[in-house]
Amino acid sequence: MSNPILSISDLHISFHVRGGEVQAVRGVSLEVNRGESVAIVGESGSGKSVTAQSILRLIPTPPGEFKQGSITFKGEDLLAKTEKEMESIRGKEIGMIFQDPMTSLNPTLTVGRQITEVLRKHQNMSSTEATNRAVELLNLVGIPNAAERVKQFPHQFSGGMRQRVMIAIALACNPSLLIADEPTTALDVTIQAQIMTLMKELQEKTGTSIILITHDLGIVADMCDRVVVMYAGKVVETGTKQEIFKNPQHPYTRGLLRSLPRLDQKKDEPLVPIIGTPPDMSSPPKGCAFCARCDEAMRICVDNDPQAYVLSETQTAKCWLHDSALKGGESA
């Protein structure tokens, strides 16, 4: 990567619960360049949101534990910072849009108050300056009558408008990095498209880097430059958008793409689901985590976890199928 603003290296995060240790993230490494949009995709439970929240140190400890690895933002290790130092980064340097705006916004405070809190804390603005900026931000994210709506409460906004308020809060201090954790999950298709268009326009204006956490590959195709595919707490494939969609190199990535409806698909052509279920992360498999669901699995996959094979300057895949010594290996 030529100019990374964020670099995560060999990150391991576990949660200690009554039933034992849940290994939510197991050796994740990824980078985000300045001005770049990177998607992190995968099934529920693959570790996407935990990885995203770890960047802002939002993982409660306990029960969470950062076991090893590093998270470097603008050359500084975020895991080495104190809580007070992190408070100056959250919202100012790194913004985050959460999945559900109704539970993320405070129902007892006006949306204007929730935007101005960020501005007054990080920008040292007066009350009047912060209110004027809040109105500008609501206008920026496409909320009409912003001067009046800034005085209203979250329940007076629709789901799409609440999500726009969340984006306004996340962008209030012009952060260098914006993390969007499934920002369109609870919205209808029309509003989803509006939110994604808004984020693209804002990125073009501000040059903000974006990490988009999603399971919607349609949004990824429209929005992102690169894709990181996660499964069972690990990165199994990375590549440019074109590489992932046109030439996927991991069986799980191919399975995700086969299970999606396509416009050019024949009416009588069925979707092909990925059989089975993800592994139990309190007792993850010894070898490749996708082995039990993979129709291309070999014997080596059962007991040995593959390395990440470099397939091009921008694409890697964590699969034994790319080991030259195992081409045509025995099936499991």
mmCIF file with all atom_site columns, C-alpha atoms in Angstrom, residues 121-311:
data_model
loop_
_atom_site.group_PDB
_atom_site.id
_atom_site.type_symbol
_atom_site.label_atom_id
_atom_site.label_alt_id
_atom_site.label_comp_id
_atom_site.label_asym_id
_atom_site.label_entity_id
_atom_site.label_seq_id
_atom_site.pdbx_PDB_ins_code
_atom_site.Cartn_x
_atom_site.Cartn_y
_atom_site.Cartn_z
_atom_site.occupancy
_atom_site.B_iso_or_equiv
_atom_site.pdbx_formal_charge
_atom_site.auth_seq_id
_atom_site.auth_comp_id
_atom_site.auth_asym_id
_atom_site.auth_atom_id
_atom_site.pdbx_PDB_model_num
ATOM 1   C CA . LYS A 1 121 ? -15.729 19.467  22.513  1.00 0.00 ? 121 LYS A CA 1
ATOM 2   C CA . HIS A 1 122 ? -13.326 19.158  19.582  1.00 0.00 ? 122 HIS A CA 1
ATOM 3   C CA . GLN A 1 123 ? -13.496 22.528  17.830  1.00 0.00 ? 123 GLN A CA 1
ATOM 4   C CA . ASN A 1 124 ? -13.888 24.851  20.868  1.00 0.00 ? 124 ASN A CA 1
ATOM 5   C CA . MET A 1 125 ? -16.801 26.634  19.207  1.00 0.00 ? 125 MET A CA 1
ATOM 6   C CA . SER A 1 126 ? -19.193 28.933  21.018  1.00 0.00 ? 126 SER A CA 1
ATOM 7   C CA . SER A 1 127 ? -22.834 27.869  21.342  1.00 0.00 ? 127 SER A CA 1
ATOM 8   C CA . THR A 1 128 ? -23.898 30.133  18.473  1.00 0.00 ? 128 THR A CA 1
ATOM 9   C CA . GLU A 1 129 ? -21.053 29.026  16.196  1.00 0.00 ? 129 GLU A CA 1
ATOM 10  C CA . ALA A 1 130 ? -21.787 25.362  16.905  1.00 0.00 ? 130 ALA A CA 1
ATOM 11  C CA . THR A 1 131 ? -25.503 25.784  16.213  1.00 0.00 ? 131 THR A CA 1
ATOM 12  C CA . ASN A 1 132 ? -24.824 27.543  12.918  1.00 0.00 ? 132 ASN A CA 1
ATOM 13  C CA . ARG A 1 133 ? -22.408 24.769  11.934  1.00 0.00 ? 133 ARG A CA 1
ATOM 14  C CA . ALA A 1 134 ? -25.016 22.138  12.915  1.00 0.00 ? 134 ALA A CA 1
ATOM 15  C CA . VAL A 1 135 ? -27.502 23.750  10.532  1.00 0.00 ? 135 VAL A CA 1
ATOM 16  C CA . GLU A 1 136 ? -24.849 23.750  7.782   1.00 0.00 ? 136 GLU A CA 1
ATOM 17  C CA . LEU A 1 137 ? -24.181 20.049  8.381   1.00 0.00 ? 137 LEU A CA 1
ATOM 18  C CA . LEU A 1 138 ? -27.875 19.129  8.222   1.00 0.00 ? 138 LEU A CA 1
ATOM 19  C CA . ASN A 1 139 ? -28.113 21.031  4.948   1.00 0.00 ? 139 ASN A CA 1
ATOM 20  C CA . LEU A 1 140 ? -25.001 19.225  3.728   1.00 0.00 ? 140 LEU A CA 1
ATOM 21  C CA . VAL A 1 141 ? -26.552 15.780  4.335   1.00 0.00 ? 141 VAL A CA 1
ATOM 22  C CA . GLY A 1 142 ? -29.761 16.784  2.587   1.00 0.00 ? 142 GLY A CA 1
ATOM 23  C CA . ILE A 1 143 ? -32.180 17.471  5.444   1.00 0.00 ? 143 ILE A CA 1
ATOM 24  C CA . PRO A 1 144 ? -34.666 20.205  4.403   1.00 0.00 ? 144 PRO A CA 1
ATOM 25  C CA . ASN A 1 145 ? -35.631 23.101  6.721   1.00 0.00 ? 145 ASN A CA 1
ATOM 26  C CA . ALA A 1 146 ? -32.448 22.481  8.703   1.00 0.00 ? 146 ALA A CA 1
ATOM 27  C CA . ALA A 1 147 ? -32.805 25.630  10.821  1.00 0.00 ? 147 ALA A CA 1
ATOM 28  C CA . GLU A 1 148 ? -36.068 24.261  12.226  1.00 0.00 ? 148 GLU A CA 1
ATOM 29  C CA . ARG A 1 149 ? -35.225 20.579  12.290  1.00 0.00 ? 149 ARG A CA 1
ATOM 30  C CA . VAL A 1 150 ? -32.081 21.184  14.318  1.00 0.00 ? 150 VAL A CA 1
ATOM 31  C CA . LYS A 1 151 ? -34.446 21.866  17.245  1.00 0.00 ? 151 LYS A CA 1
ATOM 32  C CA . GLN A 1 152 ? -36.289 18.558  16.886  1.00 0.00 ? 152 GLN A CA 1
ATOM 33  C CA . PHE A 1 153 ? -35.793 15.183  18.598  1.00 0.00 ? 153 PHE A CA 1
ATOM 34  C CA . PRO A 1 154 ? -34.769 11.886  16.903  1.00 0.00 ? 154 PRO A CA 1
ATOM 35  C CA . HIS A 1 155 ? -38.287 10.415  17.067  1.00 0.00 ? 155 HIS A CA 1
ATOM 36  C CA . GLN A 1 156 ? -39.478 13.257  14.815  1.00 0.00 ? 156 GLN A CA 1
ATOM 37  C CA . PHE A 1 157 ? -37.232 12.007  11.999  1.00 0.00 ? 157 PHE A CA 1
ATOM 38  C CA . SER A 1 158 ? -37.719 9.052   9.659   1.00 0.00 ? 158 SER A CA 1
ATOM 39  C CA . GLY A 1 159 ? -35.186 6.202   9.602   1.00 0.00 ? 159 GLY A CA 1
ATOM 40  C CA . GLY A 1 160 ? -33.395 7.646   6.589   1.00 0.00 ? 160 GLY A CA 1
ATOM 41  C CA . MET A 1 161 ? -33.296 11.136  8.106   1.00 0.00 ? 161 MET A CA 1
ATOM 42  C CA . ARG A 1 162 ? -31.929 9.765   11.394  1.00 0.00 ? 162 ARG A CA 1
ATOM 43  C CA . GLN A 1 163 ? -29.166 8.052   9.467   1.00 0.00 ? 163 GLN A CA 1
ATOM 44  C CA . ARG A 1 164 ? -28.394 11.387  7.779   1.00 0.00 ? 164 ARG A CA 1
ATOM 45  C CA . VAL A 1 165 ? -28.140 12.969  11.239  1.00 0.00 ? 165 VAL A CA 1
ATOM 46  C CA . MET A 1 166 ? -25.670 10.229  12.228  1.00 0.00 ? 166 MET A CA 1
ATOM 47  C CA . ILE A 1 167 ? -23.603 11.045  9.143   1.00 0.00 ? 167 ILE A CA 1
ATOM 48  C CA . ALA A 1 168 ? -23.704 14.744  10.034  1.00 0.00 ? 168 ALA A CA 1
ATOM 49  C CA . ILE A 1 169 ? -22.390 13.963  13.541  1.00 0.00 ? 169 ILE A CA 1
ATOM 50  C CA . ALA A 1 170 ? -19.679 11.684  12.138  1.00 0.00 ? 170 ALA A CA 1
ATOM 51  C CA . LEU A 1 171 ? -18.555 14.368  9.661   1.00 0.00 ? 171 LEU A CA 1
ATOM 52  C CA . ALA A 1 172 ? -18.863 17.346  12.021  1.00 0.00 ? 172 ALA A CA 1
ATOM 53  C CA . CYS A 1 173 ? -15.127 17.693  12.607  1.00 0.00 ? 173 CYS A CA 1
ATOM 54  C CA . ASN A 1 174 ? -14.009 16.679  9.096   1.00 0.00 ? 174 ASN A CA 1
ATOM 55  C CA . PRO A 1 175 ? -12.425 13.376  10.204  1.00 0.00 ? 175 PRO A CA 1
ATOM 56  C CA . SER A 1 176 ? -9.630  11.813  8.181   1.00 0.00 ? 176 SER A CA 1
ATOM 57  C CA . LEU A 1 177 ? -11.274 8.381   8.469   1.00 0.00 ? 177 LEU A CA 1
ATOM 58  C CA . LEU A 1 178 ? -14.977 7.509   8.467   1.00 0.00 ? 178 LEU A CA 1
ATOM 59  C CA . ILE A 1 179 ? -16.131 4.046   9.581   1.00 0.00 ? 179 ILE A CA 1
ATOM 60  C CA . ALA A 1 180 ? -19.627 3.121   8.387   1.00 0.00 ? 180 ALA A CA 1
ATOM 61  C CA . ASP A 1 181 ? -20.873 -0.043  10.110  1.00 0.00 ? 181 ASP A CA 1
ATOM 62  C CA . GLU A 1 182 ? -23.732 -1.319  7.920   1.00 0.00 ? 182 GLU A CA 1
ATOM 63  C CA . PRO A 1 183 ? -25.207 2.195   7.638   1.00 0.00 ? 183 PRO A CA 1
ATOM 64  C CA . THR A 1 184 ? -28.128 1.124   5.424   1.00 0.00 ? 184 THR A CA 1
ATOM 65  C CA . THR A 1 185 ? -29.237 -2.107  7.150   1.00 0.00 ? 185 THR A CA 1
ATOM 66  C CA . ALA A 1 186 ? -32.560 -0.804  8.482   1.00 0.00 ? 186 ALA A CA 1
ATOM 67  C CA . LEU A 1 187 ? -33.412 1.346   5.452   1.00 0.00 ? 187 LEU A CA 1
ATOM 68  C CA . ASP A 1 188 ? -35.457 0.644   2.337   1.00 0.00 ? 188 ASP A CA 1
ATOM 69  C CA . VAL A 1 189 ? -33.723 0.343   -1.027  1.00 0.00 ? 189 VAL A CA 1
ATOM 70  C CA . THR A 1 190 ? -34.489 3.898   -2.186  1.00 0.00 ? 190 THR A CA 1
ATOM 71  C CA . ILE A 1 191 ? -33.110 5.444   1.018   1.00 0.00 ? 191 ILE A CA 1
ATOM 72  C CA . GLN A 1 192 ? -30.092 3.113   0.870   1.00 0.00 ? 192 GLN A CA 1
ATOM 73  C CA . ALA A 1 193 ? -29.206 4.494   -2.545  1.00 0.00 ? 193 ALA A CA 1
ATOM 74  C CA . GLN A 1 194 ? -29.592 8.077   -1.301  1.00 0.00 ? 194 GLN A CA 1
ATOM 75  C CA . ILE A 1 195 ? -27.325 7.450   1.719   1.00 0.00 ? 195 ILE A CA 1
ATOM 76  C CA . MET A 1 196 ? -24.636 5.796   -0.426  1.00 0.00 ? 196 MET A CA 1
ATOM 77  C CA . THR A 1 197 ? -24.761 8.618   -2.971  1.00 0.00 ? 197 THR A CA 1
ATOM 78  C CA . LEU A 1 198 ? -24.460 11.129  -0.131  1.00 0.00 ? 198 LEU A CA 1
ATOM 79  C CA . MET A 1 199 ? -21.401 9.362   1.308   1.00 0.00 ? 199 MET A CA 1
ATOM 80  C CA . LYS A 1 200 ? -19.696 9.276   -2.105  1.00 0.00 ? 200 LYS A CA 1
ATOM 81  C CA . GLU A 1 201 ? -20.368 12.984  -2.666  1.00 0.00 ? 201 GLU A CA 1
ATOM 82  C CA . LEU A 1 202 ? -19.064 13.894  0.782   1.00 0.00 ? 202 LEU A CA 1
ATOM 83  C CA . GLN A 1 203 ? -15.932 11.821  0.237   1.00 0.00 ? 203 GLN A CA 1
ATOM 84  C CA . GLU A 1 204 ? -15.254 13.632  -3.044  1.00 0.00 ? 204 GLU A CA 1
ATOM 85  C CA . LYS A 1 205 ? -15.630 16.993  -1.281  1.00 0.00 ? 205 LYS A CA 1
ATOM 86  C CA . THR A 1 206 ? -13.628 16.213  1.855   1.00 0.00 ? 206 THR A CA 1
ATOM 87  C CA . GLY A 1 207 ? -11.156 13.501  0.786   1.00 0.00 ? 207 GLY A CA 1
ATOM 88  C CA . THR A 1 208 ? -12.113 11.351  3.771   1.00 0.00 ? 208 THR A CA 1
ATOM 89  C CA . SER A 1 209 ? -11.035 7.702   3.801   1.00 0.00 ? 209 SER A CA 1
ATOM 90  C CA . ILE A 1 210 ? -13.954 5.318   4.315   1.00 0.00 ? 210 ILE A CA 1
ATOM 91  C CA . ILE A 1 211 ? -14.244 1.829   5.790   1.00 0.00 ? 211 ILE A CA 1
ATOM 92  C CA . LEU A 1 212 ? -17.622 0.345   4.867   1.00 0.00 ? 212 LEU A CA 1
ATOM 93  C CA . ILE A 1 213 ? -18.772 -2.684  6.869   1.00 0.00 ? 213 ILE A CA 1
ATOM 94  C CA . THR A 1 214 ? -21.519 -4.474  4.975   1.00 0.00 ? 214 THR A CA 1
ATOM 95  C CA . HIS A 1 215 ? -22.929 -7.770  3.723   1.00 0.00 ? 215 HIS A CA 1
ATOM 96  C CA . ASP A 1 216 ? -24.502 -6.080  0.679   1.00 0.00 ? 216 ASP A CA 1
ATOM 97  C CA . LEU A 1 217 ? -22.156 -6.705  -2.247  1.00 0.00 ? 217 LEU A CA 1
ATOM 98  C CA . GLY A 1 218 ? -24.276 -4.468  -4.482  1.00 0.00 ? 218 GLY A CA 1
ATOM 99  C CA . ILE A 1 219 ? -23.336 -1.469  -2.346  1.00 0.00 ? 219 ILE A CA 1
ATOM 100 C CA . VAL A 1 220 ? -19.694 -2.569  -2.428  1.00 0.00 ? 220 VAL A CA 1
ATOM 101 C CA . ALA A 1 221 ? -19.670 -2.665  -6.236  1.00 0.00 ? 221 ALA A CA 1
ATOM 102 C CA . ASP A 1 222 ? -21.006 0.874   -6.392  1.00 0.00 ? 222 ASP A CA 1
ATOM 103 C CA . MET A 1 223 ? -19.126 2.476   -3.526  1.00 0.00 ? 223 MET A CA 1
ATOM 104 C CA . CYS A 1 224 ? -15.709 0.968   -2.839  1.00 0.00 ? 224 CYS A CA 1
ATOM 105 C CA . ASP A 1 225 ? -12.212 0.797   -4.325  1.00 0.00 ? 225 ASP A CA 1
ATOM 106 C CA . ARG A 1 226 ? -10.992 -2.327  -2.521  1.00 0.00 ? 226 ARG A CA 1
ATOM 107 C CA . VAL A 1 227 ? -12.643 -5.261  -0.763  1.00 0.00 ? 227 VAL A CA 1
ATOM 108 C CA . VAL A 1 228 ? -11.590 -7.247  2.318   1.00 0.00 ? 228 VAL A CA 1
ATOM 109 C CA . VAL A 1 229 ? -13.462 -10.555 2.733   1.00 0.00 ? 229 VAL A CA 1
ATOM 110 C CA . MET A 1 230 ? -13.665 -11.923 6.291   1.00 0.00 ? 230 MET A CA 1
ATOM 111 C CA . TYR A 1 231 ? -14.698 -15.345 7.533   1.00 0.00 ? 231 TYR A CA 1
ATOM 112 C CA . ALA A 1 232 ? -14.561 -16.741 11.075  1.00 0.00 ? 232 ALA A CA 1
ATOM 113 C CA . GLY A 1 233 ? -12.493 -13.831 12.408  1.00 0.00 ? 233 GLY A CA 1
ATOM 114 C CA . LYS A 1 234 ? -9.896  -13.900 9.627   1.00 0.00 ? 234 LYS A CA 1
ATOM 115 C CA . VAL A 1 235 ? -9.254  -12.093 6.360   1.00 0.00 ? 235 VAL A CA 1
ATOM 116 C CA . VAL A 1 236 ? -9.589  -14.770 3.654   1.00 0.00 ? 236 VAL A CA 1
ATOM 117 C CA . GLU A 1 237 ? -9.259  -12.590 0.540   1.00 0.00 ? 237 GLU A CA 1
ATOM 118 C CA . THR A 1 238 ? -8.385  -9.028  -0.399  1.00 0.00 ? 238 THR A CA 1
ATOM 119 C CA . GLY A 1 239 ? -8.377  -7.310  -3.761  1.00 0.00 ? 239 GLY A CA 1
ATOM 120 C CA . THR A 1 240 ? -9.601  -4.445  -5.844  1.00 0.00 ? 240 THR A CA 1
ATOM 121 C CA . LYS A 1 241 ? -13.317 -4.278  -6.554  1.00 0.00 ? 241 LYS A CA 1
ATOM 122 C CA . GLN A 1 242 ? -12.706 -5.532  -10.083 1.00 0.00 ? 242 GLN A CA 1
ATOM 123 C CA . GLU A 1 243 ? -10.602 -8.488  -8.888  1.00 0.00 ? 243 GLU A CA 1
ATOM 124 C CA . ILE A 1 244 ? -13.109 -9.620  -6.268  1.00 0.00 ? 244 ILE A CA 1
ATOM 125 C CA . PHE A 1 245 ? -16.139 -9.436  -8.542  1.00 0.00 ? 245 PHE A CA 1
ATOM 126 C CA . LYS A 1 246 ? -14.574 -10.639 -11.804 1.00 0.00 ? 246 LYS A CA 1
ATOM 127 C CA . ASN A 1 247 ? -11.892 -13.039 -10.554 1.00 0.00 ? 247 ASN A CA 1
ATOM 128 C CA . PRO A 1 248 ? -12.561 -14.190 -6.949  1.00 0.00 ? 248 PRO A CA 1
ATOM 129 C CA . GLN A 1 249 ? -9.851  -16.572 -5.739  1.00 0.00 ? 249 GLN A CA 1
ATOM 130 C CA . HIS A 1 250 ? -11.222 -17.943 -2.448  1.00 0.00 ? 250 HIS A CA 1
ATOM 131 C CA . PRO A 1 251 ? -14.051 -20.528 -2.379  1.00 0.00 ? 251 PRO A CA 1
ATOM 132 C CA . TYR A 1 252 ? -15.920 -18.470 0.221   1.00 0.00 ? 252 TYR A CA 1
ATOM 133 C CA . THR A 1 253 ? -15.826 -15.326 -1.928  1.00 0.00 ? 253 THR A CA 1
ATOM 134 C CA . ARG A 1 254 ? -17.059 -17.346 -4.905  1.00 0.00 ? 254 ARG A CA 1
ATOM 135 C CA . GLY A 1 255 ? -19.834 -18.757 -2.712  1.00 0.00 ? 255 GLY A CA 1
ATOM 136 C CA . LEU A 1 256 ? -20.936 -15.275 -1.639  1.00 0.00 ? 256 LEU A CA 1
ATOM 137 C CA . LEU A 1 257 ? -21.135 -14.136 -5.254  1.00 0.00 ? 257 LEU A CA 1
ATOM 138 C CA . ARG A 1 258 ? -22.989 -17.284 -6.411  1.00 0.00 ? 258 ARG A CA 1
ATOM 139 C CA . SER A 1 259 ? -25.632 -16.798 -3.715  1.00 0.00 ? 259 SER A CA 1
ATOM 140 C CA . LEU A 1 260 ? -26.594 -13.325 -4.970  1.00 0.00 ? 260 LEU A CA 1
ATOM 141 C CA . PRO A 1 261 ? -29.347 -12.677 -7.536  1.00 0.00 ? 261 PRO A CA 1
ATOM 142 C CA . ARG A 1 262 ? -28.126 -11.153 -10.807 1.00 0.00 ? 262 ARG A CA 1
ATOM 143 C CA . LEU A 1 263 ? -29.892 -9.070  -13.439 1.00 0.00 ? 263 LEU A CA 1
ATOM 144 C CA . ASP A 1 264 ? -28.556 -11.336 -16.204 1.00 0.00 ? 264 ASP A CA 1
ATOM 145 C CA . GLN A 1 265 ? -29.671 -14.503 -14.411 1.00 0.00 ? 265 GLN A CA 1
ATOM 146 C CA . LYS A 1 266 ? -32.243 -16.735 -16.136 1.00 0.00 ? 266 LYS A CA 1
ATOM 147 C CA . LYS A 1 267 ? -35.633 -17.046 -14.435 1.00 0.00 ? 267 LYS A CA 1
ATOM 148 C CA . ASP A 1 268 ? -35.285 -20.808 -13.959 1.00 0.00 ? 268 ASP A CA 1
ATOM 149 C CA . GLU A 1 269 ? -31.685 -20.599 -12.757 1.00 0.00 ? 269 GLU A CA 1
ATOM 150 C CA . PRO A 1 270 ? -31.621 -21.155 -8.960  1.00 0.00 ? 270 PRO A CA 1
ATOM 151 C CA . LEU A 1 271 ? -29.401 -19.306 -6.511  1.00 0.00 ? 271 LEU A CA 1
ATOM 152 C CA . VAL A 1 272 ? -26.657 -21.443 -5.008  1.00 0.00 ? 272 VAL A CA 1
ATOM 153 C CA . PRO A 1 273 ? -26.485 -21.037 -1.205  1.00 0.00 ? 273 PRO A CA 1
ATOM 154 C CA . ILE A 1 274 ? -23.375 -21.730 0.861   1.00 0.00 ? 274 ILE A CA 1
ATOM 155 C CA . ILE A 1 275 ? -24.180 -24.969 2.655   1.00 0.00 ? 275 ILE A CA 1
ATOM 156 C CA . GLY A 1 276 ? -23.632 -25.406 6.392   1.00 0.00 ? 276 GLY A CA 1
ATOM 157 C CA . THR A 1 277 ? -23.078 -22.828 9.122   1.00 0.00 ? 277 THR A CA 1
ATOM 158 C CA . PRO A 1 278 ? -20.078 -20.781 10.337  1.00 0.00 ? 278 PRO A CA 1
ATOM 159 C CA . PRO A 1 279 ? -17.885 -22.461 12.974  1.00 0.00 ? 279 PRO A CA 1
ATOM 160 C CA . ASP A 1 280 ? -18.215 -21.972 16.728  1.00 0.00 ? 280 ASP A CA 1
ATOM 161 C CA . MET A 1 281 ? -15.700 -19.254 17.568  1.00 0.00 ? 281 MET A CA 1
ATOM 162 C CA . SER A 1 282 ? -15.322 -20.505 21.146  1.00 0.00 ? 282 SER A CA 1
ATOM 163 C CA . SER A 1 283 ? -13.718 -23.582 19.597  1.00 0.00 ? 283 SER A CA 1
ATOM 164 C CA . PRO A 1 284 ? -12.537 -22.628 16.095  1.00 0.00 ? 284 PRO A CA 1
ATOM 165 C CA . PRO A 1 285 ? -11.278 -25.370 13.770  1.00 0.00 ? 285 PRO A CA 1
ATOM 166 C CA . LYS A 1 286 ? -7.596  -26.231 13.693  1.00 0.00 ? 286 LYS A CA 1
ATOM 167 C CA . GLY A 1 287 ? -7.229  -25.873 9.945   1.00 0.00 ? 287 GLY A CA 1
ATOM 168 C CA . CYS A 1 288 ? -9.097  -23.715 7.428   1.00 0.00 ? 288 CYS A CA 1
ATOM 169 C CA . ALA A 1 289 ? -12.279 -22.417 9.047   1.00 0.00 ? 289 ALA A CA 1
ATOM 170 C CA . PHE A 1 290 ? -14.224 -22.723 5.763   1.00 0.00 ? 290 PHE A CA 1
ATOM 171 C CA . CYS A 1 291 ? -13.126 -26.335 5.161   1.00 0.00 ? 291 CYS A CA 1
ATOM 172 C CA . ALA A 1 292 ? -16.381 -27.973 6.366   1.00 0.00 ? 292 ALA A CA 1
ATOM 173 C CA . ARG A 1 293 ? -18.464 -25.880 3.927   1.00 0.00 ? 293 ARG A CA 1
ATOM 174 C CA . CYS A 1 294 ? -16.072 -25.964 0.977   1.00 0.00 ? 294 CYS A CA 1
ATOM 175 C CA . ASP A 1 295 ? -16.666 -28.281 -1.990  1.00 0.00 ? 295 ASP A CA 1
ATOM 176 C CA . GLU A 1 296 ? -13.020 -27.874 -3.015  1.00 0.00 ? 296 GLU A CA 1
ATOM 177 C CA . ALA A 1 297 ? -11.501 -28.849 0.358   1.00 0.00 ? 297 ALA A CA 1
ATOM 178 C CA . MET A 1 298 ? -8.430  -31.099 0.486   1.00 0.00 ? 298 MET A CA 1
ATOM 179 C CA . ARG A 1 299 ? -7.072  -33.212 3.323   1.00 0.00 ? 299 ARG A CA 1
ATOM 180 C CA . ILE A 1 300 ? -4.485  -30.599 4.259   1.00 0.00 ? 300 ILE A CA 1
ATOM 181 C CA . CYS A 1 301 ? -7.290  -28.059 4.867   1.00 0.00 ? 301 CYS A CA 1
ATOM 182 C CA . VAL A 1 302 ? -8.619  -30.008 7.852   1.00 0.00 ? 302 VAL A CA 1
ATOM 183 C CA . ASP A 1 303 ? -5.547  -29.664 10.087  1.00 0.00 ? 303 ASP A CA 1
ATOM 184 C CA . ASN A 1 304 ? -3.512  -26.842 8.559   1.00 0.00 ? 304 ASN A CA 1
ATOM 185 C CA . ASP A 1 305 ? -4.513  -23.196 8.224   1.00 0.00 ? 305 ASP A CA 1
ATOM 186 C CA . PRO A 1 306 ? -3.233  -21.766 4.919   1.00 0.00 ? 306 PRO A CA 1
ATOM 187 C CA . GLN A 1 307 ? -1.116  -18.659 4.588   1.00 0.00 ? 307 GLN A CA 1
ATOM 188 C CA . ALA A 1 308 ? -2.228  -15.648 2.545   1.00 0.00 ? 308 ALA A CA 1
ATOM 189 C CA . TYR A 1 309 ? -0.990  -16.277 -0.989  1.00 0.00 ? 309 TYR A CA 1
ATOM 190 C CA . VAL A 1 310 ? -0.060  -13.174 -2.991  1.00 0.00 ? 310 VAL A CA 1
ATOM 191 C CA . LEU A 1 311 ? -1.775  -13.458 -6.380  1.00 0.00 ? 311 LEU A CA 1
#
